[in-house]
Every structure is written in C-alpha cells, then in structure tokens.
Short mmCIF file of C-alpha atoms in Angstrom, two decimals:
data_model
loop_
_atom_site.label_atom_id
_atom_site.label_comp_id
_atom_site.label_asym_id
_atom_site.label_seq_id
_atom_site.Cartn_x
_atom_site.Cartn_y
_atom_site.Cartn_z
CA MET A 1 -34.47 -144.00 83.19
CA LEU A 2 -31.75 -145.45 80.98
CA VAL A 3 -29.79 -148.08 82.86
CA VAL A 4 -26.98 -148.67 80.41
CA SER A 5 -24.40 -146.15 79.30
CA ASN A 6 -25.40 -144.18 76.25
CA ASN A 7 -21.79 -144.46 75.18
CA THR A 8 -21.81 -148.22 74.51
CA ILE A 9 -22.26 -147.67 70.82
CA LYS A 10 -21.36 -150.26 68.24
CA ILE A 11 -20.89 -148.96 64.77
CA ILE A 12 -19.81 -150.31 61.42
CA LYS A 13 -17.46 -148.24 59.34
CA LEU A 14 -16.09 -149.43 55.98
CA ILE A 15 -12.35 -149.05 55.66
CA GLU A 16 -10.15 -150.06 52.76
CA VAL A 17 -7.53 -152.49 53.96
CA ARG A 18 -5.43 -153.61 51.03
CA ASN A 19 -5.37 -155.18 47.55
CA VAL A 20 -5.89 -158.93 47.26
CA GLY A 21 -5.03 -160.10 43.77
CA ASN A 22 -6.61 -157.64 41.37
CA LYS A 23 -9.58 -156.79 43.60
CA ARG A 24 -9.86 -154.54 46.62
CA ILE A 25 -11.08 -156.07 49.84
CA TYR A 26 -13.13 -153.84 52.12
CA LEU A 27 -13.38 -154.87 55.75
CA ALA A 28 -16.17 -153.49 57.88
CA THR A 29 -14.56 -153.15 61.28
CA LEU A 30 -16.97 -153.33 64.16
CA VAL A 31 -16.42 -151.00 67.01
CA ALA A 32 -16.02 -152.04 70.53
CA LEU A 33 -15.47 -155.71 70.14
CA GLY A 34 -13.60 -155.32 66.90
CA LEU A 35 -15.33 -157.49 64.38
CA PHE A 36 -14.55 -157.58 60.74
CA CYS A 37 -17.55 -157.67 58.49
CA ALA A 38 -17.69 -158.64 54.91
CA PRO A 39 -16.95 -156.42 51.95
CA LEU A 40 -19.67 -154.52 50.18
CA GLN A 41 -18.95 -156.16 46.83
CA ALA A 42 -22.17 -155.58 44.95
CA TYR A 43 -23.64 -157.95 42.40
CA THR A 44 -24.38 -155.96 39.26
CA LEU A 45 -28.01 -156.16 38.18
CA TYR A 46 -27.72 -153.55 35.41
CA LYS A 47 -24.92 -151.36 34.10
CA ASP A 48 -24.36 -149.02 31.18
CA ASP A 49 -22.34 -145.84 30.59
CA GLN A 50 -24.64 -143.77 32.80
CA THR A 51 -26.54 -146.12 35.12
CA ASN A 52 -25.62 -148.71 37.75
CA LEU A 53 -28.00 -150.94 39.72
CA ASN A 54 -26.49 -153.35 42.26
CA ALA A 55 -27.65 -155.97 44.74
CA ASP A 56 -25.82 -156.28 48.08
CA VAL A 57 -25.88 -159.20 50.51
CA GLN A 58 -23.76 -159.50 53.67
CA ALA A 59 -23.92 -162.26 56.28
CA VAL A 60 -21.98 -161.99 59.55
CA PHE A 61 -21.85 -164.52 62.38
CA GLY A 62 -19.91 -164.41 65.66
CA MET A 63 -19.28 -166.69 68.62
CA PHE A 64 -18.40 -165.07 71.96
CA ASN A 65 -17.32 -166.12 75.44
CA SER A 66 -16.55 -164.08 78.57
CA ARG A 67 -15.48 -165.91 81.72
CA LYS A 68 -16.83 -163.07 83.86
CA ASN A 69 -19.94 -160.87 83.70
CA TYR A 70 -20.54 -157.18 84.43
CA ASP A 71 -24.27 -157.05 85.19
CA GLY A 72 -24.40 -158.89 88.52
CA ARG A 73 -24.82 -162.43 87.13
CA SER A 74 -22.39 -164.96 88.55
CA GLY A 75 -20.10 -166.92 86.28
CA GLY A 76 -19.61 -165.98 82.66
CA SER A 77 -21.52 -165.89 79.39
CA THR A 78 -21.39 -167.74 76.09
CA TRP A 79 -23.46 -166.46 73.20
CA ARG A 80 -23.74 -166.12 69.43
CA GLU A 81 -24.81 -163.24 67.23
CA GLY A 82 -25.59 -162.92 63.55
CA PHE A 83 -27.15 -160.68 60.95
CA ILE A 84 -27.89 -160.56 57.24
CA LYS A 85 -28.03 -157.27 55.37
CA TYR A 86 -29.60 -157.28 51.92
CA GLY A 87 -30.88 -154.75 49.42
CA VAL A 88 -30.08 -152.67 46.37
CA ASN A 89 -28.20 -149.49 45.51
CA GLY A 90 -27.88 -147.52 42.32
CA ASP A 91 -26.87 -144.30 40.62
CA HIS A 92 -27.42 -142.48 37.33
CA ARG A 93 -25.01 -139.91 35.84
CA PHE A 94 -26.61 -137.40 33.46
CA THR A 95 -24.92 -136.06 30.34
CA ASN A 96 -24.12 -132.79 32.16
CA SER A 97 -22.31 -134.91 34.82
CA MET A 98 -24.98 -134.47 37.53
CA GLN A 99 -25.73 -137.68 39.42
CA ILE A 100 -28.58 -139.10 41.44
CA TYR A 101 -28.01 -142.04 43.77
CA GLY A 102 -29.84 -144.09 46.38
CA THR A 103 -29.85 -147.18 48.59
CA LEU A 104 -32.48 -149.50 50.09
CA ASN A 105 -31.38 -152.20 52.58
CA TRP A 106 -33.00 -154.47 55.16
CA VAL A 107 -31.30 -156.13 58.15
CA SER A 108 -32.31 -159.33 59.93
CA SER A 109 -30.47 -159.87 63.25
CA ALA A 110 -30.48 -162.38 66.11
CA THR A 111 -28.77 -163.36 69.37
CA TRP A 112 -28.58 -166.87 70.83
CA GLY A 113 -27.30 -168.38 74.07
CA ASP A 114 -26.77 -166.53 77.36
CA GLY A 115 -26.74 -163.05 75.91
CA ASP A 116 -23.72 -160.74 76.23
CA ALA A 117 -21.59 -160.24 79.33
CA ALA A 118 -23.16 -156.86 80.18
CA GLY A 119 -26.74 -158.13 80.04
CA ASN A 120 -27.78 -155.98 77.09
CA THR A 121 -29.12 -159.06 75.32
CA ILE A 122 -30.72 -162.18 76.77
CA GLY A 123 -30.32 -164.58 73.84
CA ASP A 124 -33.72 -164.68 72.14
CA GLU A 125 -33.75 -161.42 70.11
CA ARG A 126 -34.97 -161.72 66.51
CA ILE A 127 -35.87 -158.66 64.38
CA THR A 128 -36.06 -157.72 60.68
CA LYS A 129 -36.29 -154.03 59.75
CA ILE A 130 -35.35 -151.56 57.03
CA GLU A 131 -31.86 -150.21 57.71
CA ASP A 132 -30.88 -147.82 54.88
CA VAL A 133 -33.23 -145.88 52.64
CA PHE A 134 -31.96 -142.63 51.19
CA ILE A 135 -31.63 -140.66 47.97
CA GLY A 136 -29.08 -138.06 46.95
CA TRP A 137 -27.91 -135.69 44.21
CA ARG A 138 -24.37 -134.65 43.22
CA SER A 139 -23.66 -131.57 41.13
CA GLY A 140 -20.94 -132.94 38.86
CA ASN A 141 -19.11 -130.02 37.23
CA ILE A 142 -21.95 -127.51 37.44
CA PHE A 143 -20.34 -125.48 40.24
CA THR A 144 -16.74 -125.39 39.02
CA ALA A 145 -15.56 -123.20 41.91
CA LEU A 146 -16.49 -125.98 44.34
CA GLY A 147 -14.79 -128.77 42.35
CA ASP A 148 -16.20 -132.01 40.94
CA ASP A 149 -19.40 -132.95 42.76
CA GLY A 150 -18.88 -129.83 44.84
CA VAL A 151 -22.50 -129.94 46.01
CA ASP A 152 -23.87 -133.21 47.42
CA VAL A 153 -27.38 -133.24 48.89
CA SER A 154 -29.01 -136.32 50.46
CA PHE A 155 -32.08 -137.20 52.51
CA GLY A 156 -33.36 -140.25 54.32
CA ARG A 157 -32.20 -143.00 56.63
CA GLN A 158 -28.41 -143.23 56.38
CA VAL A 159 -25.08 -143.21 58.22
CA ILE A 160 -23.49 -139.86 59.09
CA THR A 161 -19.82 -139.58 60.13
CA ILE A 162 -17.87 -136.47 61.17
CA GLY A 163 -14.08 -136.59 61.09
CA ASP A 164 -12.87 -139.91 62.48
CA GLY A 165 -15.97 -140.52 64.59
CA PHE A 166 -14.76 -138.98 67.85
CA LEU A 167 -18.12 -137.18 68.24
CA ILE A 168 -20.40 -138.45 65.45
CA ASN A 169 -19.90 -141.76 63.67
CA ASP A 170 -23.36 -143.32 63.35
CA ASP A 171 -26.31 -144.56 65.38
CA GLY A 172 -24.97 -147.89 66.51
CA PRO A 173 -26.24 -149.11 69.90
CA ASN A 174 -27.97 -152.42 69.22
CA LEU A 175 -29.43 -153.36 72.58
CA GLY A 176 -31.71 -156.31 73.16
CA LYS A 177 -34.31 -157.25 75.75
CA GLY A 178 -32.06 -156.85 78.79
CA PRO A 179 -32.25 -153.13 79.76
CA MET A 180 -35.53 -151.54 80.87
CA ASP A 181 -37.52 -154.78 80.47
CA GLY A 182 -36.89 -154.80 76.73
CA LYS A 183 -38.08 -151.26 76.05
CA LEU A 184 -34.74 -150.45 74.38
CA ASN A 185 -34.77 -153.58 72.20
CA ARG A 186 -33.36 -152.85 68.76
CA GLY A 187 -32.90 -156.42 67.67
CA GLY A 188 -29.89 -157.62 69.61
CA ALA A 189 -26.62 -158.60 67.88
CA TYR A 190 -25.10 -156.20 70.40
CA TYR A 191 -21.47 -156.67 69.41
CA LEU A 192 -21.99 -157.04 65.66
CA ALA A 193 -24.08 -153.85 65.62
CA ALA A 194 -25.92 -154.52 62.41
CA ARG A 195 -28.02 -151.35 62.64
CA HIS A 196 -26.23 -148.03 62.57
CA ALA A 197 -28.17 -145.64 60.29
CA PHE A 198 -29.83 -142.50 61.64
CA ASP A 199 -33.58 -142.61 61.11
CA LYS A 200 -33.99 -139.16 59.54
CA THR A 201 -31.28 -137.04 57.94
CA ALA A 202 -30.83 -134.06 55.65
CA VAL A 203 -27.28 -133.40 54.50
CA VAL A 204 -25.67 -130.71 52.33
CA ARG A 205 -21.98 -131.19 51.56
CA LEU A 206 -20.10 -128.32 49.91
CA GLY A 207 -16.64 -128.50 48.37
CA GLY A 208 -14.49 -131.12 46.69
CA GLN A 209 -11.66 -133.34 47.86
CA LYS A 210 -9.16 -130.53 48.45
CA GLY A 211 -9.23 -127.00 49.83
CA LEU A 212 -12.08 -125.54 51.86
CA ARG A 213 -15.18 -127.69 52.35
CA SER A 214 -18.20 -127.81 54.69
CA ASP A 215 -21.12 -130.00 55.82
CA LEU A 216 -24.53 -128.86 57.03
CA ILE A 217 -26.48 -131.68 58.69
CA TRP A 218 -29.73 -132.36 60.49
CA LEU A 219 -30.21 -135.81 61.94
CA LYS A 220 -32.70 -137.60 64.15
CA SER A 221 -32.19 -140.94 65.89
CA ASP A 222 -34.99 -143.47 66.42
CA ASN A 223 -32.79 -145.45 68.83
CA ARG A 224 -34.30 -145.48 72.32
CA ALA A 225 -30.88 -146.24 73.78
CA GLN A 226 -29.92 -142.80 72.45
CA ALA A 227 -33.19 -141.26 73.71
CA ASN A 228 -34.21 -140.56 70.08
CA THR A 229 -31.85 -137.58 70.05
CA GLY A 230 -31.93 -134.94 67.31
CA LEU A 231 -28.92 -132.78 66.34
CA LEU A 232 -27.94 -129.89 64.08
CA ILE A 233 -24.32 -130.11 62.87
CA GLY A 234 -22.02 -127.82 60.95
CA THR A 235 -18.43 -128.50 59.90
CA LEU A 236 -15.68 -126.51 58.20
CA GLU A 237 -12.55 -128.27 56.93
CA TYR A 238 -9.40 -127.28 55.10
CA VAL A 239 -7.83 -130.19 53.20
CA VAL A 240 -4.30 -130.10 51.76
CA ASP A 241 -1.59 -132.69 51.11
CA LEU A 242 -0.05 -132.06 54.52
CA GLY A 243 -3.30 -133.03 56.27
CA THR A 244 -6.77 -131.85 57.27
CA LEU A 245 -7.77 -129.26 59.84
CA GLY A 246 -11.44 -129.29 60.80
CA PHE A 247 -13.94 -127.52 63.02
CA THR A 248 -17.28 -128.95 64.19
CA TYR A 249 -20.31 -127.36 65.84
CA ILE A 250 -23.17 -129.47 67.23
CA HIS A 251 -26.45 -128.22 68.71
CA GLY A 252 -28.84 -130.59 70.48
CA ARG A 253 -32.45 -130.15 69.38
CA ASN A 254 -34.49 -132.61 71.43
CA VAL A 255 -34.57 -135.92 73.30
CA ASP A 256 -37.29 -138.38 74.30
CA LYS A 257 -37.58 -137.95 78.06
CA LYS A 258 -39.17 -141.39 78.54
CA TYR A 259 -35.86 -143.10 77.75
CA ALA A 260 -33.25 -140.46 78.61
CA SER A 261 -30.67 -140.59 81.37
CA ASP A 262 -29.75 -137.34 83.12
CA MET A 263 -26.78 -137.05 80.78
CA GLN A 264 -29.01 -137.51 77.74
CA LEU A 265 -31.61 -135.03 78.98
CA ALA A 266 -28.86 -132.39 78.85
CA ARG A 267 -28.56 -132.91 75.08
CA ASP A 268 -31.60 -130.70 74.51
CA GLY A 269 -29.97 -127.30 74.00
CA MET A 270 -26.42 -128.62 74.34
CA ASN A 271 -23.68 -126.90 72.31
CA VAL A 272 -20.51 -128.74 71.31
CA TYR A 273 -17.42 -127.21 69.69
CA SER A 274 -14.36 -129.07 68.46
CA ILE A 275 -11.16 -128.62 66.51
CA ARG A 276 -9.43 -131.63 64.93
CA GLY A 277 -6.57 -132.49 62.64
CA VAL A 278 -4.98 -135.42 60.87
CA GLY A 279 -1.99 -135.84 58.55
CA ASN A 280 1.80 -136.09 58.46
CA LEU A 281 2.60 -132.35 58.12
CA GLY A 282 4.87 -133.25 55.22
CA ILE A 283 7.40 -134.84 57.56
CA HIS A 284 7.29 -138.42 56.19
CA LYS A 285 4.79 -140.64 54.40
CA ASP A 286 5.03 -143.27 57.16
CA LEU A 287 4.04 -140.83 59.90
CA ASN A 288 0.46 -140.29 60.99
CA LEU A 289 -0.56 -137.62 63.50
CA SER A 290 -4.07 -136.85 64.71
CA PHE A 291 -5.86 -134.97 67.47
CA GLU A 292 -9.22 -133.58 68.50
CA TYR A 293 -10.22 -131.22 71.30
CA ALA A 294 -13.91 -130.74 72.11
CA LYS A 295 -16.00 -128.79 74.65
CA GLN A 296 -19.62 -129.32 75.70
CA HIS A 297 -21.81 -126.61 77.25
CA LYS A 298 -25.04 -128.02 78.68
CA ASP A 299 -27.63 -127.84 81.46
CA ARG A 300 -27.46 -129.96 84.60
CA TYR A 301 -30.00 -132.65 85.48
CA THR A 302 -30.51 -134.76 88.61
CA ASP A 303 -33.15 -137.49 88.83
CA GLY A 304 -34.74 -136.21 85.64
CA GLN A 305 -35.04 -132.60 86.80
CA LYS A 306 -33.07 -129.58 85.59
CA ILE A 307 -31.07 -127.94 88.37
CA SER A 308 -29.21 -124.63 88.57
CA GLY A 309 -25.85 -124.19 86.93
CA LYS A 310 -24.18 -125.29 83.72
CA ASP A 311 -21.70 -128.04 82.94
CA ASN A 312 -18.65 -127.31 80.77
CA GLU A 313 -17.14 -130.66 79.83
CA THR A 314 -14.08 -131.46 77.73
CA ALA A 315 -12.70 -134.42 75.83
CA TRP A 316 -9.55 -134.68 73.75
CA TYR A 317 -6.97 -137.02 72.32
CA ALA A 318 -3.56 -136.88 70.68
CA GLU A 319 -2.14 -139.76 68.66
CA ALA A 320 1.05 -140.53 66.74
CA GLY A 321 1.78 -143.59 64.62
CA TRP A 322 4.51 -144.84 62.32
CA THR A 323 4.47 -147.53 59.64
CA PHE A 324 7.81 -149.10 58.76
CA SER A 325 6.85 -149.52 55.13
CA GLU A 326 10.32 -150.61 53.95
CA VAL A 327 10.60 -153.33 56.60
CA PRO A 328 9.24 -156.87 56.00
CA TRP A 329 5.64 -157.26 57.22
CA SER A 330 5.26 -153.44 57.34
CA PRO A 331 5.07 -153.10 61.15
CA ASN A 332 2.93 -150.27 62.48
CA ILE A 333 3.15 -148.86 66.00
CA SER A 334 1.08 -146.06 67.52
CA TYR A 335 0.45 -144.35 70.84
CA ARG A 336 -2.63 -142.39 71.89
CA TYR A 337 -3.63 -140.53 75.03
CA SER A 338 -7.30 -139.61 75.46
CA ARG A 339 -9.14 -137.91 78.30
CA TYR A 340 -12.88 -137.48 78.96
CA SER A 341 -14.13 -135.28 81.81
CA SER A 342 -16.50 -136.59 84.48
CA GLN A 343 -19.81 -135.67 82.78
CA TRP A 344 -18.67 -135.91 79.18
CA ASP A 345 -21.37 -137.22 76.83
CA SER A 346 -19.71 -139.07 73.95
CA LEU A 347 -22.86 -138.73 71.82
CA PHE A 348 -22.72 -140.95 68.72
CA ASN A 349 -19.03 -141.81 68.60
CA GLY A 350 -17.75 -145.02 67.09
CA LEU A 351 -15.23 -146.95 65.07
CA SER A 352 -13.65 -145.36 62.02
CA ARG A 353 -9.99 -146.45 61.88
CA GLY A 354 -10.06 -149.98 63.25
CA TYR A 355 -10.03 -151.51 66.71
CA GLY A 356 -10.05 -148.96 69.51
CA THR A 357 -11.62 -145.98 67.71
CA TRP A 358 -13.60 -144.97 69.57
CA PHE A 359 -14.49 -148.05 71.58
CA GLN A 360 -11.30 -148.56 73.49
CA GLY A 361 -10.68 -152.09 74.71
CA GLU A 362 -12.81 -154.99 73.58
CA VAL A 363 -13.98 -155.91 77.09
CA ALA A 364 -13.93 -152.39 78.54
CA ALA A 365 -15.75 -150.65 75.69
CA ASN A 366 -18.49 -153.24 75.36
CA TYR A 367 -19.16 -154.73 78.77
CA ALA A 368 -17.12 -153.41 81.69
CA GLY A 369 -16.61 -149.71 80.98
CA PRO A 370 -15.45 -147.00 81.09
CA TYR A 371 -17.52 -145.71 78.20
CA ASN A 372 -15.50 -142.64 77.23
CA SER A 373 -16.58 -140.59 80.23
CA ASN A 374 -14.79 -139.77 83.51
CA THR A 375 -11.63 -141.49 82.36
CA SER A 376 -8.17 -141.10 80.87
CA ILE A 377 -6.83 -143.83 78.59
CA GLN A 378 -3.34 -144.65 77.36
CA HIS A 379 -3.29 -146.87 74.29
CA VAL A 380 -0.44 -148.60 72.46
CA ALA A 381 -1.05 -150.56 69.26
CA PHE A 382 1.27 -152.83 67.26
CA LYS A 383 0.32 -154.48 63.96
CA VAL A 384 2.15 -156.48 61.30
CA THR A 385 1.12 -157.86 57.90
CA PRO A 386 2.89 -161.20 57.34
CA LEU A 387 0.78 -161.84 54.23
CA GLU A 388 -0.99 -159.32 52.03
CA ASN A 389 -4.35 -160.67 53.19
CA VAL A 390 -3.46 -161.23 56.88
CA THR A 391 -2.97 -158.67 59.67
CA VAL A 392 -1.89 -159.62 63.20
CA GLY A 393 -2.21 -157.09 65.99
CA ALA A 394 -1.81 -156.42 69.72
CA LEU A 395 -3.59 -153.57 71.51
CA TYR A 396 -2.85 -152.42 75.06
CA PHE A 397 -5.07 -150.08 77.09
CA ASP A 398 -4.56 -148.53 80.52
CA PHE A 399 -7.74 -147.01 82.04
CA ASN A 400 -7.73 -144.50 84.89
CA THR A 401 -11.00 -143.33 86.50
CA LEU A 402 -10.75 -139.57 87.09
CA HIS A 403 -13.33 -139.04 89.85
CA LYS A 404 -13.95 -142.14 91.96
CA LYS A 405 -16.23 -140.64 94.61
CA ASN A 406 -19.83 -141.82 94.01
CA ASN A 407 -18.65 -143.54 90.80
CA LEU A 408 -17.54 -147.04 89.90
CA ASN A 409 -13.78 -147.47 90.04
CA LEU A 410 -13.02 -148.72 86.54
CA ASP A 411 -9.22 -148.56 86.69
CA ALA A 412 -7.98 -151.46 84.58
CA GLN A 413 -5.57 -152.74 81.97
CA GLU A 414 -6.52 -154.66 78.85
CA LEU A 415 -4.56 -156.53 76.19
CA ASP A 416 -6.29 -157.60 72.97
CA LEU A 417 -4.69 -159.97 70.45
CA PHE A 418 -6.32 -160.41 67.05
CA VAL A 419 -5.93 -161.69 63.50
CA ASP A 420 -7.73 -160.35 60.43
CA TRP A 421 -7.71 -162.88 57.58
CA ALA A 422 -9.29 -162.08 54.22
CA VAL A 423 -9.58 -165.68 53.04
CA ASN A 424 -10.78 -164.63 49.60
CA ASP A 425 -12.87 -161.91 47.95
CA HIS A 426 -15.98 -163.05 49.83
CA LEU A 427 -14.92 -164.42 53.24
CA VAL A 428 -13.25 -162.68 56.19
CA ILE A 429 -12.37 -164.45 59.46
CA SER A 430 -11.23 -162.64 62.63
CA PRO A 431 -10.40 -164.40 65.93
CA LEU A 432 -9.65 -162.27 68.99
CA ILE A 433 -8.61 -162.86 72.61
CA GLY A 434 -8.95 -160.12 75.23
CA LEU A 435 -7.30 -160.14 78.68
CA TYR A 436 -9.00 -157.62 80.98
CA ASN A 437 -7.61 -156.98 84.46
CA PRO A 438 -9.60 -154.48 86.59
CA LYS A 439 -8.29 -153.02 89.84
CA LYS A 440 -11.63 -153.50 91.61
CA SER A 441 -14.47 -156.02 91.55
CA GLU A 442 -18.15 -155.57 92.42
CA LYS A 443 -17.21 -156.33 96.03
CA ASN A 444 -15.05 -153.23 96.50
CA GLY A 445 -16.17 -150.53 94.08
CA GLY A 446 -15.87 -152.05 90.62
CA ASN A 447 -18.33 -154.04 88.50
CA GLN A 448 -16.63 -157.31 87.54
CA VAL A 449 -18.53 -160.14 89.20
CA SER A 450 -16.84 -162.39 91.81
CA SER A 451 -13.28 -161.03 91.71
CA SER A 452 -10.92 -158.48 90.21
CA GLY A 453 -8.79 -161.17 88.58
CA THR A 454 -8.07 -161.27 84.86
CA ASN A 455 -11.06 -162.00 82.65
CA VAL A 456 -10.32 -164.00 79.51
CA TYR A 457 -12.61 -162.97 76.67
CA SER A 458 -12.67 -164.63 73.24
CA GLN A 459 -14.53 -164.27 69.98
CA LEU A 460 -14.53 -165.65 66.45
CA VAL A 461 -16.26 -163.64 63.75
CA MET A 462 -16.90 -164.75 60.17
CA ALA A 463 -18.29 -162.51 57.44
CA VAL A 464 -19.45 -163.39 53.96
CA SER A 465 -20.47 -161.12 51.10
CA PHE A 466 -22.00 -161.97 47.74
#
C-alpha cells in the first residue's frame, strides 16, 4: 500500500511576473517548496509568417537543508536536486487561420546527498525520460460564434489545469527510491518536480476568452504515487470583466490497486462537484477575490477492501487580497482560509498562483504535513517589489488538525521568507528560509523527529533558460 500521502504533489505552473527591460520574464513557480524555475524563452530554429519552430532548454538546480526530519531518521537532512528539460515546440497557422501545434520534451533529473526530509528520495536517483509529447489543433475563425480559436483539440502527454489548481493542476509527485522500496521511483528531484505531465490526455476546449466556455477532458496518469489514476472531467465557465464563475465535474475511472492507498482506491467511481470564482466584482482594480467549494462522493475502503457506506467529503477556501499599486514597492497583502474534511482526497492539486497554492507551507506541504486533508489552514501573505525584477515576501500559515483521534496531530505554525530575483532574461535566483513550529513531535502524537521545537529549513534555487 502507498506509504506517503497522495497529496504531496509538486507541480510547475508558468506565471507571468513582470516586464524586465523590453522582454517579459516568466517564472515557473514550484509548488510546495516554492522554487522559481527558468523562463520558457525559446530559441527560434525557424520562423516565417505562418510557421514557428523553437528549441527549449531549462536547467534548474537547488540546495536544501532541514534541521529536522519527518520520516523517523534522527537529525536533519542536506541534499541537492537538479533537472534539465530540453526539446522542441512548434506551430503552423493556415491561410484560413486554423492552427496546428505540438511539443516534444525530455527531462533528466537527479538527487544527491541525504535525500529529502520526508524520506521520499535517498540521494542517488538519476532518470531521463520523455516529459511532453502532444499535438493539437485550433479552429481560428471558422466557428465565429465561439470566438477566435473557439475550438481547441489536443492529444498526448501534457499538463492539464482546471481553474487555479485547487482540484486539478498537473501530475506532479516526483518521488524517488524511498517509499515502497523504490517502486514509486519517478526520478527524484522531489522538490523541483521536473515531471508534471499526464501520460495520456484528450482535451476539447470550447469557447474564446470571454463569455461562456467549456472543457471536456479525459486524462490518465502513469505516476505510481497517484496509483495511475484515470479521470473524466467537464467544466463550464462564464468569463466577464468582473471575474470568472466556473463549475467542475470529475468522475474517477480507474486506479492501479497495486499502488493505491485506501483513499486512492475510492477514486474508482468517485464523483466530484465544485463551484469556483475569481475576480474583483468591479469594485477596484487592486482587489482580488477568489473561492472554491467542492464535494466528493465516493466508496469507503479499509485495508484495501470496500466496506459498506459512502463518504461525502468537502473542501473549500475563500481568499481576499489587495495590491497597493500607487504606493512605492507595490505592497500586496492577502488572507485565505481553507478547510479540508477528514477523508478529503486532494487529487492532482498544485501550484498556480505562487507560493502556497495549493501546497501550503514549504515545510508542511512537502515534508511534515498536513497534505490538504483533515485540516483547516489560515494563511496571510505579504509581498513587496523593491525593484522591478525583485520580489520579497513573507508567508504565514496556521494549521489545525480537525480530527486527532487515530490521526497524527499536525497542528503547527509556519513562517516562510523568500526573495525572487530575476537577475537577467536567462537567470532566476530564489533563496528561502522556513520556520516550522509543530505542536507535537513523534514522541507525543506528531511526526517531527526528536522534539516539537522550531525547525529551520533553508533552500537556494537557481534556474537558467536558453
């Protein structure tokens, strides 16, 4: 059976940060332990009025230290992770405005040293595999009622994201040789999470950038840490200037029982429903409001066997943020409350808007838990931009375990301090320090080894793109 939480998912999501000079810098923010990867600034191999062919190369390296462990090992851990992603992408626009596009990428990843603080890697993982390989077609102006490129169809191995990643972001757990005697090994680089594409996908997207739109999706994971789960997904969104209101339906198709936990076994036949929204409601451009409320209906399993009864689980969050855009350094402050019921399965959630979405707390989300199940979390974030290429931030989390009987007590507070520095168009550097203070240790109901005192966690991540 799976011995690590299926919720410890690390995912890369590209987000536009700001202009540097005359070029846009794109930072790939890594979930959980908030790493900033390099931009996808492609090198042009061929370009004309209709056709583009580009080469992409990214190299990311990180150094990590945790003074305490969370897998029973005494002392702490020091380790390093790295990956290189390389390949090509291209597109061709026909005279009638239709477009075909595709991508082919490989990833080589490795871990050195002690392995991570949760024992998911042991320090000698080395793997090279294909990461992205997909092809797609966009309709251009053929279906005018649906807008420009109102029909977008794609197939293959690619990343799928729904909303802001609260339920589906991508297939990011990158475990190593630690769990299940290495049977879940995906190449290590646990924190950097180089691999995040779903193995098999078929996607139909309907609608343009505004108004009513919808996605119809089938996906299949080949990640044993996710029990090779398959899902059917449908979304319906209404997009206007005031914001977006969206609905999502997810149906679990199958799981691989050899690798599934009881929670993952319940994915076969599971139904998930959610409503979500984001925007400023026309109140002010500096305001950002968002929420999502989701319900899961699924069978119950104990020790690998289905038992009588059904579970009806819920998860939700509400968040409000404000950017003081007219003030020097453009300070941003936000507050979020999130709650996950005791048997909530967070599926394929992950980072989409920066640190803390949806891996909350750099130590908690990656090593100590909770992993977005049986917990409520209060989160306050403060960020400033002293230079146009530098962001400095502080993130505070308060974790409260909902049901402590027969569960680890993971009540804790965490403070993360970080800097994101886009040195130039090709290099990004991000140091981070995390202070994690659990209420309990392994001696009295928690999982932090030796004591419940404050753990000091640190990392330095460097990313280069060509």
